[in-house]
Amino acid sequence: MSQEITEVPPVGNNNGSIELQLIPSPTTTVESLSPPEEYPTTIEPKPSPAATKETQKRKRGFRIRRIRQNKKNEKDWFHKMRGWIMIVGVQVAAVTYASGLSPPGGSWQDDKVGPDGHIAGHAILHDKSKSRYTTFYYANATAFMASLVIIVLIMNEKFYLKRPKVIALNFSMVLGLMSLMLAYAAGSARRITTSIYVIVLAVGILVFVFLSSHFLKHVGLWITNCCPFMGQLCPKCMRTLTGKKGKHNHLKKEEEDDRHVQDRTLAVDV
């Protein structure tokens, strides 16, 4: 507590000296003498136009690199799909070509005159069951022509570099495989009901294959959420089930840089 010297009327002593008396000031305290409390304030300088332009330029560069990376990934996907489609197309063409030259049941080896006569070289199935042979012939011809068209078109690089065209090629390949399956059912089964059973079974297998990928993806996500340690034990298996692929280091770095640029841009706008 501070004290203030206040002069009072002199008090005389016997020896004639003057005494001064110290009286505490009732209005002066330590709190009143302390400086006022100051709060820290941050003032961000406004960026210069050159810095803003440089930030926008870097952000544009990150976007361009990401677009180029996506195009490269699509091109790699197109090349892989081209190889698989070419392999399947060649196999279907070879099988249907051999089936067309030697139809199921074989061919007559000699000529025969009469009500039950036949001509050498004609298909035995054509004379015994014309409906089955007709179904086999058109289905086999469809598969053969579809495979030939796909092989010819896929040799042109400009054709298969577009995603819609690659999807059309996949659809054509599925059409060829379905026709091949129908030709097999017509050539091997002796009853219509058996052919129907074979077709329904094949269609069911295709549907199961398409649905199993989505089912396995949900199973992988469920295992990842319930048992996180499975991802540490076998991360590659879990990525395969869930469909999530690991990112490369350079892509991670680009994403981090892009995130920093966005944060800086938001700070500039604010």
PDB file of C-alpha atoms in Angstrom:
ATOM      1  CA  MET A   1       0.000   0.000   0.000  1.00  0.00           C
ATOM      2  CA  SER A   2       1.479   3.358  -1.007  1.00  0.00           C
ATOM      3  CA  GLN A   3       1.677   6.204   1.445  1.00  0.00           C
ATOM      4  CA  GLU A   4       1.390   9.911   0.807  1.00  0.00           C
ATOM      5  CA  ILE A   5       3.114  12.591   2.831  1.00  0.00           C
ATOM      6  CA  THR A   6       0.633  15.160   4.030  1.00  0.00           C
ATOM      7  CA  GLU A   7       1.757  18.234   5.754  1.00  0.00           C
ATOM      8  CA  VAL A   8      -0.049  18.987   9.011  1.00  0.00           C
ATOM      9  CA  PRO A   9       0.161  21.979  11.224  1.00  0.00           C
ATOM     10  CA  PRO A  10       3.463  22.021  13.025  1.00  0.00           C
ATOM     11  CA  VAL A  11       3.503  20.768  16.501  1.00  0.00           C
ATOM     12  CA  GLY A  12       5.999  22.361  18.730  1.00  0.00           C
ATOM     13  CA  ASN A  13       8.157  20.572  21.253  1.00  0.00           C
ATOM     14  CA  ASN A  14       9.812  21.759  24.320  1.00  0.00           C
ATOM     15  CA  ASN A  15      13.075  22.108  22.469  1.00  0.00           C
ATOM     16  CA  GLY A  16      11.442  24.211  19.673  1.00  0.00           C
ATOM     17  CA  SER A  17      11.689  21.583  16.835  1.00  0.00           C
ATOM     18  CA  ILE A  18       8.951  20.870  14.242  1.00  0.00           C
ATOM     19  CA  GLU A  19       7.531  17.372  13.720  1.00  0.00           C
ATOM     20  CA  LEU A  20       5.997  16.020  10.489  1.00  0.00           C
ATOM     21  CA  GLN A  21       3.387  13.242  10.774  1.00  0.00           C
ATOM     22  CA  LEU A  22       2.777  10.629   8.001  1.00  0.00           C
ATOM     23  CA  ILE A  23      -0.947  10.020   7.366  1.00  0.00           C
ATOM     24  CA  PRO A  24      -2.062   7.110   5.085  1.00  0.00           C
ATOM     25  CA  SER A  25      -4.003   8.178   2.040  1.00  0.00           C
ATOM     26  CA  PRO A  26      -7.474   6.603   2.126  1.00  0.00           C
ATOM     27  CA  THR A  27      -8.052   6.724  -1.683  1.00  0.00           C
ATOM     28  CA  THR A  28      -4.795   5.360  -3.100  1.00  0.00           C
ATOM     29  CA  THR A  29      -4.478   1.514  -3.615  1.00  0.00           C
ATOM     30  CA  VAL A  30      -2.197  -0.868  -5.464  1.00  0.00           C
ATOM     31  CA  GLU A  31      -4.971  -1.844  -7.862  1.00  0.00           C
ATOM     32  CA  SER A  32      -5.545   1.728  -8.864  1.00  0.00           C
ATOM     33  CA  LEU A  33      -1.854   2.153  -9.630  1.00  0.00           C
ATOM     34  CA  SER A  34      -1.565  -1.042 -11.802  1.00  0.00           C
ATOM     35  CA  PRO A  35      -1.720  -0.546 -15.592  1.00  0.00           C
ATOM     36  CA  PRO A  36      -4.923  -1.627 -17.430  1.00  0.00           C
ATOM     37  CA  GLU A  37      -5.094  -5.197 -18.757  1.00  0.00           C
ATOM     38  CA  GLU A  38      -4.252  -5.520 -22.455  1.00  0.00           C
ATOM     39  CA  TYR A  39      -5.624  -8.261 -24.754  1.00  0.00           C
ATOM     40  CA  PRO A  40      -3.409  -9.628 -27.568  1.00  0.00           C
ATOM     41  CA  THR A  41      -4.587  -8.638 -31.010  1.00  0.00           C
ATOM     42  CA  THR A  42      -3.395 -10.121 -34.297  1.00  0.00           C
ATOM     43  CA  ILE A  43      -3.526  -8.001 -37.399  1.00  0.00           C
ATOM     44  CA  GLU A  44      -2.845  -9.907 -40.601  1.00  0.00           C
ATOM     45  CA  PRO A  45      -1.415  -7.794 -43.350  1.00  0.00           C
ATOM     46  CA  LYS A  46      -3.365  -7.717 -46.570  1.00  0.00           C
ATOM     47  CA  PRO A  47      -1.570  -9.794 -49.205  1.00  0.00           C
ATOM     48  CA  SER A  48      -0.178  -8.010 -52.151  1.00  0.00           C
ATOM     49  CA  PRO A  49      -1.657  -8.567 -55.636  1.00  0.00           C
ATOM     50  CA  ALA A  50       1.521 -10.358 -56.687  1.00  0.00           C
ATOM     51  CA  ALA A  51       1.195 -12.872 -53.822  1.00  0.00           C
ATOM     52  CA  THR A  52      -2.479 -13.483 -54.631  1.00  0.00           C
ATOM     53  CA  LYS A  53      -1.645 -14.038 -58.278  1.00  0.00           C
ATOM     54  CA  GLU A  54       1.135 -16.457 -57.353  1.00  0.00           C
ATOM     55  CA  THR A  55      -1.244 -18.414 -55.095  1.00  0.00           C
ATOM     56  CA  GLN A  56      -3.825 -18.709 -57.865  1.00  0.00           C
ATOM     57  CA  LYS A  57      -1.118 -19.786 -60.287  1.00  0.00           C
ATOM     58  CA  ARG A  58       0.079 -22.554 -57.960  1.00  0.00           C
ATOM     59  CA  LYS A  59      -3.476 -23.733 -57.373  1.00  0.00           C
ATOM     60  CA  ARG A  60      -4.062 -23.881 -61.115  1.00  0.00           C
ATOM     61  CA  GLY A  61      -0.853 -25.877 -61.515  1.00  0.00           C
ATOM     62  CA  PHE A  62      -1.986 -28.441 -58.930  1.00  0.00           C
ATOM     63  CA  ARG A  63      -5.301 -28.833 -60.741  1.00  0.00           C
ATOM     64  CA  ILE A  64      -3.570 -29.351 -64.081  1.00  0.00           C
ATOM     65  CA  ARG A  65      -1.280 -32.014 -62.615  1.00  0.00           C
ATOM     66  CA  ARG A  66      -4.246 -33.811 -61.070  1.00  0.00           C
ATOM     67  CA  ILE A  67      -6.104 -33.785 -64.396  1.00  0.00           C
ATOM     68  CA  ARG A  68      -3.041 -35.196 -66.149  1.00  0.00           C
ATOM     69  CA  GLN A  69      -2.731 -37.936 -63.533  1.00  0.00           C
ATOM     70  CA  ASN A  70      -6.399 -38.868 -63.980  1.00  0.00           C
ATOM     71  CA  LYS A  71      -5.962 -39.019 -67.751  1.00  0.00           C
ATOM     72  CA  LYS A  72      -2.918 -41.247 -67.322  1.00  0.00           C
ATOM     73  CA  ASN A  73      -4.863 -43.605 -65.049  1.00  0.00           C
ATOM     74  CA  GLU A  74      -7.718 -43.783 -67.572  1.00  0.00           C
ATOM     75  CA  LYS A  75      -5.264 -44.517 -70.363  1.00  0.00           C
ATOM     76  CA  ASP A  76      -3.701 -47.345 -68.351  1.00  0.00           C
ATOM     77  CA  TRP A  77      -7.180 -48.722 -67.653  1.00  0.00           C
ATOM     78  CA  PHE A  78      -7.986 -48.598 -71.385  1.00  0.00           C
ATOM     79  CA  HIS A  79      -4.796 -50.479 -72.250  1.00  0.00           C
ATOM     80  CA  LYS A  80      -5.538 -53.205 -69.696  1.00  0.00           C
ATOM     81  CA  MET A  81      -9.115 -53.567 -70.917  1.00  0.00           C
ATOM     82  CA  ARG A  82      -7.861 -53.717 -74.494  1.00  0.00           C
ATOM     83  CA  GLY A  83      -5.641 -56.680 -73.662  1.00  0.00           C
ATOM     84  CA  TRP A  84      -8.392 -58.616 -71.900  1.00  0.00           C
ATOM     85  CA  ILE A  85     -10.939 -57.950 -74.636  1.00  0.00           C
ATOM     86  CA  MET A  86      -8.444 -59.021 -77.291  1.00  0.00           C
ATOM     87  CA  ILE A  87      -7.754 -62.321 -75.504  1.00  0.00           C
ATOM     88  CA  VAL A  88     -11.439 -63.138 -75.060  1.00  0.00           C
ATOM     89  CA  GLY A  89     -12.242 -62.102 -78.643  1.00  0.00           C
ATOM     90  CA  VAL A  90      -9.556 -64.344 -80.098  1.00  0.00           C
ATOM     91  CA  GLN A  91     -10.716 -67.303 -77.998  1.00  0.00           C
ATOM     92  CA  VAL A  92     -14.360 -66.841 -79.001  1.00  0.00           C
ATOM     93  CA  ALA A  93     -13.411 -66.500 -82.672  1.00  0.00           C
ATOM     94  CA  ALA A  94     -11.356 -69.702 -82.561  1.00  0.00           C
ATOM     95  CA  VAL A  95     -14.078 -71.724 -80.818  1.00  0.00           C
ATOM     96  CA  THR A  96     -16.912 -70.523 -83.054  1.00  0.00           C
ATOM     97  CA  TYR A  97     -14.829 -71.029 -86.200  1.00  0.00           C
ATOM     98  CA  ALA A  98     -14.124 -74.652 -85.267  1.00  0.00           C
ATOM     99  CA  SER A  99     -17.779 -75.227 -84.337  1.00  0.00           C
ATOM    100  CA  GLY A 100     -18.944 -73.819 -87.663  1.00  0.00           C
ATOM    101  CA  LEU A 101     -16.717 -76.138 -89.687  1.00  0.00           C
ATOM    102  CA  SER A 102     -17.574 -79.206 -87.589  1.00  0.00           C
ATOM    103  CA  PRO A 103     -21.136 -78.784 -86.222  1.00  0.00           C
ATOM    104  CA  PRO A 104     -22.330 -80.920 -83.302  1.00  0.00           C
ATOM    105  CA  GLY A 105     -23.209 -84.413 -84.404  1.00  0.00           C
ATOM    106  CA  GLY A 106     -20.814 -84.308 -87.332  1.00  0.00           C
ATOM    107  CA  SER A 107     -21.601 -84.447 -91.056  1.00  0.00           C
ATOM    108  CA  TRP A 108     -22.754 -87.159 -93.434  1.00  0.00           C
ATOM    109  CA  GLN A 109     -19.901 -89.036 -95.057  1.00  0.00           C
ATOM    110  CA  ASP A 110     -21.808 -90.417 -98.066  1.00  0.00           C
ATOM    111  CA  ASP A 111     -24.835 -89.778-100.235  1.00  0.00           C
ATOM    112  CA  LYS A 112     -28.069 -91.669 -99.823  1.00  0.00           C
ATOM    113  CA  VAL A 113     -31.075 -91.627-102.111  1.00  0.00           C
ATOM    114  CA  GLY A 114     -34.588 -92.184-100.784  1.00  0.00           C
ATOM    115  CA  PRO A 115     -37.077 -90.813 -98.278  1.00  0.00           C
ATOM    116  CA  ASP A 116     -34.405 -90.808 -95.570  1.00  0.00           C
ATOM    117  CA  GLY A 117     -31.674 -89.755 -97.973  1.00  0.00           C
ATOM    118  CA  HIS A 118     -28.934 -87.295 -97.228  1.00  0.00           C
ATOM    119  CA  ILE A 119     -26.031 -85.586 -98.929  1.00  0.00           C
ATOM    120  CA  ALA A 120     -22.391 -85.963 -97.962  1.00  0.00           C
ATOM    121  CA  GLY A 121     -21.051 -82.947 -96.081  1.00  0.00           C
ATOM    122  CA  HIS A 122     -24.401 -81.802 -94.688  1.00  0.00           C
ATOM    123  CA  ALA A 123     -24.833 -81.559 -90.936  1.00  0.00           C
ATOM    124  CA  ILE A 124     -26.514 -84.542 -89.353  1.00  0.00           C
ATOM    125  CA  LEU A 125     -28.162 -82.261 -86.765  1.00  0.00           C
ATOM    126  CA  HIS A 126     -29.850 -80.329 -89.584  1.00  0.00           C
ATOM    127  CA  ASP A 127     -31.627 -83.452 -90.844  1.00  0.00           C
ATOM    128  CA  LYS A 128     -32.475 -84.875 -87.423  1.00  0.00           C
ATOM    129  CA  SER A 129     -33.468 -81.683 -85.526  1.00  0.00           C
ATOM    130  CA  LYS A 130     -33.765 -78.650 -87.751  1.00  0.00           C
ATOM    131  CA  SER A 131     -34.857 -76.255 -84.974  1.00  0.00           C
ATOM    132  CA  ARG A 132     -31.831 -77.084 -82.835  1.00  0.00           C
ATOM    133  CA  TYR A 133     -29.495 -76.707 -85.778  1.00  0.00           C
ATOM    134  CA  THR A 134     -31.027 -73.345 -86.740  1.00  0.00           C
ATOM    135  CA  THR A 135     -30.610 -72.045 -83.189  1.00  0.00           C
ATOM    136  CA  PHE A 136     -27.033 -73.300 -83.071  1.00  0.00           C
ATOM    137  CA  TYR A 137     -26.188 -71.829 -86.466  1.00  0.00           C
ATOM    138  CA  TYR A 138     -27.427 -68.289 -85.775  1.00  0.00           C
ATOM    139  CA  ALA A 139     -26.045 -68.155 -82.251  1.00  0.00           C
ATOM    140  CA  ASN A 140     -22.647 -69.431 -83.374  1.00  0.00           C
ATOM    141  CA  ALA A 141     -22.568 -67.017 -86.321  1.00  0.00           C
ATOM    142  CA  THR A 142     -23.454 -64.072 -84.059  1.00  0.00           C
ATOM    143  CA  ALA A 143     -20.656 -64.897 -81.634  1.00  0.00           C
ATOM    144  CA  PHE A 144     -18.161 -65.377 -84.462  1.00  0.00           C
ATOM    145  CA  MET A 145     -18.988 -62.088 -86.198  1.00  0.00           C
ATOM    146  CA  ALA A 146     -19.047 -60.146 -82.919  1.00  0.00           C
ATOM    147  CA  SER A 147     -15.581 -61.404 -82.010  1.00  0.00           C
ATOM    148  CA  LEU A 148     -14.201 -60.551 -85.461  1.00  0.00           C
ATOM    149  CA  VAL A 149     -15.634 -57.033 -85.352  1.00  0.00           C
ATOM    150  CA  ILE A 150     -14.184 -56.460 -81.887  1.00  0.00           C
ATOM    151  CA  ILE A 151     -10.736 -57.695 -82.937  1.00  0.00           C
ATOM    152  CA  VAL A 152     -10.700 -55.399 -85.974  1.00  0.00           C
ATOM    153  CA  LEU A 153     -11.920 -52.327 -84.075  1.00  0.00           C
ATOM    154  CA  ILE A 154      -9.638 -52.789 -81.096  1.00  0.00           C
ATOM    155  CA  MET A 155      -6.552 -52.599 -83.308  1.00  0.00           C
ATOM    156  CA  ASN A 156      -7.267 -48.898 -83.853  1.00  0.00           C
ATOM    157  CA  GLU A 157      -5.797 -46.964 -80.925  1.00  0.00           C
ATOM    158  CA  LYS A 158      -8.033 -43.925 -81.456  1.00  0.00           C
ATOM    159  CA  PHE A 159     -11.119 -46.084 -81.103  1.00  0.00           C
ATOM    160  CA  TYR A 160     -10.521 -47.645 -77.697  1.00  0.00           C
ATOM    161  CA  LEU A 161      -9.107 -44.528 -75.993  1.00  0.00           C
ATOM    162  CA  LYS A 162     -12.635 -43.273 -75.309  1.00  0.00           C
ATOM    163  CA  ARG A 163     -14.517 -44.699 -72.347  1.00  0.00           C
ATOM    164  CA  PRO A 164     -17.942 -44.965 -74.103  1.00  0.00           C
ATOM    165  CA  LYS A 165     -16.361 -46.922 -76.946  1.00  0.00           C
ATOM    166  CA  VAL A 166     -14.644 -49.286 -74.527  1.00  0.00           C
ATOM    167  CA  ILE A 167     -17.975 -49.838 -72.790  1.00  0.00           C
ATOM    168  CA  ALA A 168     -19.515 -50.597 -76.198  1.00  0.00           C
ATOM    169  CA  LEU A 169     -16.744 -53.126 -76.814  1.00  0.00           C
ATOM    170  CA  ASN A 170     -17.457 -54.763 -73.467  1.00  0.00           C
ATOM    171  CA  PHE A 171     -21.151 -54.960 -74.332  1.00  0.00           C
ATOM    172  CA  SER A 172     -20.303 -56.550 -77.675  1.00  0.00           C
ATOM    173  CA  MET A 173     -18.086 -59.064 -75.936  1.00  0.00           C
ATOM    174  CA  VAL A 174     -20.879 -59.966 -73.510  1.00  0.00           C
ATOM    175  CA  LEU A 175     -23.205 -60.405 -76.499  1.00  0.00           C
ATOM    176  CA  GLY A 176     -20.684 -62.731 -78.131  1.00  0.00           C
ATOM    177  CA  LEU A 177     -20.293 -64.792 -74.958  1.00  0.00           C
ATOM    178  CA  MET A 178     -24.062 -65.081 -74.521  1.00  0.00           C
ATOM    179  CA  SER A 179     -24.419 -66.211 -78.135  1.00  0.00           C
ATOM    180  CA  LEU A 180     -21.652 -68.753 -77.603  1.00  0.00           C
ATOM    181  CA  MET A 181     -23.462 -70.059 -74.534  1.00  0.00           C
ATOM    182  CA  LEU A 182     -26.726 -70.336 -76.497  1.00  0.00           C
ATOM    183  CA  ALA A 183     -24.959 -72.208 -79.288  1.00  0.00           C
ATOM    184  CA  TYR A 184     -23.482 -74.624 -76.755  1.00  0.00           C
ATOM    185  CA  ALA A 185     -26.902 -75.253 -75.210  1.00  0.00           C
ATOM    186  CA  ALA A 186     -28.528 -75.847 -78.606  1.00  0.00           C
ATOM    187  CA  GLY A 187     -25.763 -78.145 -79.807  1.00  0.00           C
ATOM    188  CA  SER A 188     -25.318 -80.269 -76.700  1.00  0.00           C
ATOM    189  CA  ALA A 189     -28.826 -80.578 -75.205  1.00  0.00           C
ATOM    190  CA  ARG A 190     -31.391 -82.881 -76.820  1.00  0.00           C
ATOM    191  CA  ARG A 191     -34.397 -81.352 -75.097  1.00  0.00           C
ATOM    192  CA  ILE A 192     -35.690 -77.807 -75.019  1.00  0.00           C
ATOM    193  CA  THR A 193     -36.139 -77.903 -71.262  1.00  0.00           C
ATOM    194  CA  THR A 194     -32.487 -78.831 -70.801  1.00  0.00           C
ATOM    195  CA  SER A 195     -31.411 -75.898 -72.978  1.00  0.00           C
ATOM    196  CA  ILE A 196     -33.590 -73.558 -70.928  1.00  0.00           C
ATOM    197  CA  TYR A 197     -32.050 -74.866 -67.710  1.00  0.00           C
ATOM    198  CA  VAL A 198     -28.540 -74.307 -69.058  1.00  0.00           C
ATOM    199  CA  ILE A 199     -29.353 -70.744 -70.156  1.00  0.00           C
ATOM    200  CA  VAL A 200     -30.985 -69.868 -66.833  1.00  0.00           C
ATOM    201  CA  LEU A 201     -28.004 -71.315 -64.954  1.00  0.00           C
ATOM    202  CA  ALA A 202     -25.518 -69.315 -67.022  1.00  0.00           C
ATOM    203  CA  VAL A 203     -27.494 -66.081 -66.591  1.00  0.00           C
ATOM    204  CA  GLY A 204     -27.700 -66.722 -62.853  1.00  0.00           C
ATOM    205  CA  ILE A 205     -23.933 -67.176 -62.675  1.00  0.00           C
ATOM    206  CA  LEU A 206     -23.357 -63.883 -64.515  1.00  0.00           C
ATOM    207  CA  VAL A 207     -25.732 -62.045 -62.193  1.00  0.00           C
ATOM    208  CA  PHE A 208     -23.991 -63.578 -59.178  1.00  0.00           C
ATOM    209  CA  VAL A 209     -20.596 -62.453 -60.476  1.00  0.00           C
ATOM    210  CA  PHE A 210     -21.809 -58.865 -60.893  1.00  0.00           C
ATOM    211  CA  LEU A 211     -23.490 -58.774 -57.482  1.00  0.00           C
ATOM    212  CA  SER A 212     -20.668 -60.528 -55.635  1.00  0.00           C
ATOM    213  CA  SER A 213     -18.322 -57.566 -56.131  1.00  0.00           C
ATOM    214  CA  HIS A 214     -20.726 -55.211 -54.330  1.00  0.00           C
ATOM    215  CA  PHE A 215     -21.418 -57.830 -51.660  1.00  0.00           C
ATOM    216  CA  LEU A 216     -17.717 -58.395 -50.991  1.00  0.00           C
ATOM    217  CA  LYS A 217     -17.184 -54.637 -50.800  1.00  0.00           C
ATOM    218  CA  HIS A 218     -19.794 -54.294 -48.045  1.00  0.00           C
ATOM    219  CA  VAL A 219     -18.338 -57.321 -46.251  1.00  0.00           C
ATOM    220  CA  GLY A 220     -14.868 -55.767 -46.376  1.00  0.00           C
ATOM    221  CA  LEU A 221     -16.151 -52.454 -44.983  1.00  0.00           C
ATOM    222  CA  TRP A 222     -17.965 -54.298 -42.192  1.00  0.00           C
ATOM    223  CA  ILE A 223     -14.823 -56.257 -41.276  1.00  0.00           C
ATOM    224  CA  THR A 224     -12.760 -53.055 -41.327  1.00  0.00           C
ATOM    225  CA  ASN A 225     -15.162 -51.288 -38.958  1.00  0.00           C
ATOM    226  CA  CYS A 226     -15.655 -54.228 -36.578  1.00  0.00           C
ATOM    227  CA  CYS A 227     -12.097 -55.590 -36.604  1.00  0.00           C
ATOM    228  CA  PRO A 228      -9.597 -52.787 -37.305  1.00  0.00           C
ATOM    229  CA  PHE A 229      -6.678 -55.107 -36.566  1.00  0.00           C
ATOM    230  CA  MET A 230      -7.496 -57.068 -39.742  1.00  0.00           C
ATOM    231  CA  GLY A 231      -6.414 -54.073 -41.786  1.00  0.00           C
ATOM    232  CA  GLN A 232      -3.045 -54.131 -40.039  1.00  0.00           C
ATOM    233  CA  LEU A 233      -2.591 -57.891 -40.421  1.00  0.00           C
ATOM    234  CA  CYS A 234      -3.439 -57.988 -44.126  1.00  0.00           C
ATOM    235  CA  PRO A 235      -3.849 -54.472 -45.563  1.00  0.00           C
ATOM    236  CA  LYS A 236      -3.611 -55.668 -49.159  1.00  0.00           C
ATOM    237  CA  CYS A 237      -6.497 -58.124 -48.689  1.00  0.00           C
ATOM    238  CA  MET A 238      -8.691 -55.479 -47.085  1.00  0.00           C
ATOM    239  CA  ARG A 239      -7.959 -53.006 -49.881  1.00  0.00           C
ATOM    240  CA  THR A 240      -8.932 -55.673 -52.403  1.00  0.00           C
ATOM    241  CA  LEU A 241     -12.220 -56.386 -50.622  1.00  0.00           C
ATOM    242  CA  THR A 242     -13.210 -52.774 -50.063  1.00  0.00           C
ATOM    243  CA  GLY A 243     -11.973 -51.600 -53.442  1.00  0.00           C
ATOM    244  CA  LYS A 244      -9.796 -48.884 -51.889  1.00  0.00           C
ATOM    245  CA  LYS A 245      -6.348 -48.613 -53.406  1.00  0.00           C
ATOM    246  CA  GLY A 246      -3.351 -47.186 -51.649  1.00  0.00           C
ATOM    247  CA  LYS A 247      -2.229 -43.791 -52.830  1.00  0.00           C
ATOM    248  CA  HIS A 248       1.264 -43.103 -53.992  1.00  0.00           C
ATOM    249  CA  ASN A 249       3.467 -40.757 -52.085  1.00  0.00           C
ATOM    250  CA  HIS A 250       3.547 -38.136 -54.817  1.00  0.00           C
ATOM    251  CA  LEU A 251      -0.250 -38.057 -54.975  1.00  0.00           C
ATOM    252  CA  LYS A 252      -0.420 -37.639 -51.204  1.00  0.00           C
ATOM    253  CA  LYS A 253       2.073 -34.789 -51.395  1.00  0.00           C
ATOM    254  CA  GLU A 254       0.106 -33.083 -54.147  1.00  0.00           C
ATOM    255  CA  GLU A 255      -3.091 -33.377 -52.116  1.00  0.00           C
ATOM    256  CA  GLU A 256      -1.397 -31.881 -49.062  1.00  0.00           C
ATOM    257  CA  ASP A 257       0.010 -29.010 -51.130  1.00  0.00           C
ATOM    258  CA  ASP A 258      -3.387 -28.412 -52.687  1.00  0.00           C
ATOM    259  CA  ARG A 259      -4.971 -28.360 -49.222  1.00  0.00           C
ATOM    260  CA  HIS A 260      -2.402 -25.798 -48.038  1.00  0.00           C
ATOM    261  CA  VAL A 261      -3.082 -23.629 -51.067  1.00  0.00           C
ATOM    262  CA  GLN A 262      -6.817 -23.752 -50.411  1.00  0.00           C
ATOM    263  CA  ASP A 263      -6.269 -22.767 -46.768  1.00  0.00           C
ATOM    264  CA  ARG A 264      -4.115 -19.837 -47.826  1.00  0.00           C
ATOM    265  CA  THR A 265      -6.698 -18.765 -50.367  1.00  0.00           C
ATOM    266  CA  LEU A 266      -9.421 -18.825 -47.722  1.00  0.00           C
ATOM    267  CA  ALA A 267      -7.227 -16.750 -45.397  1.00  0.00           C
ATOM    268  CA  VAL A 268      -6.664 -14.212 -48.165  1.00  0.00           C
ATOM    269  CA  ASP A 269     -10.392 -13.991 -48.899  1.00  0.00           C
ATOM    270  CA  VAL A 270     -11.166 -13.449 -45.216  1.00  0.00           C
TER     271      VAL A 270
END
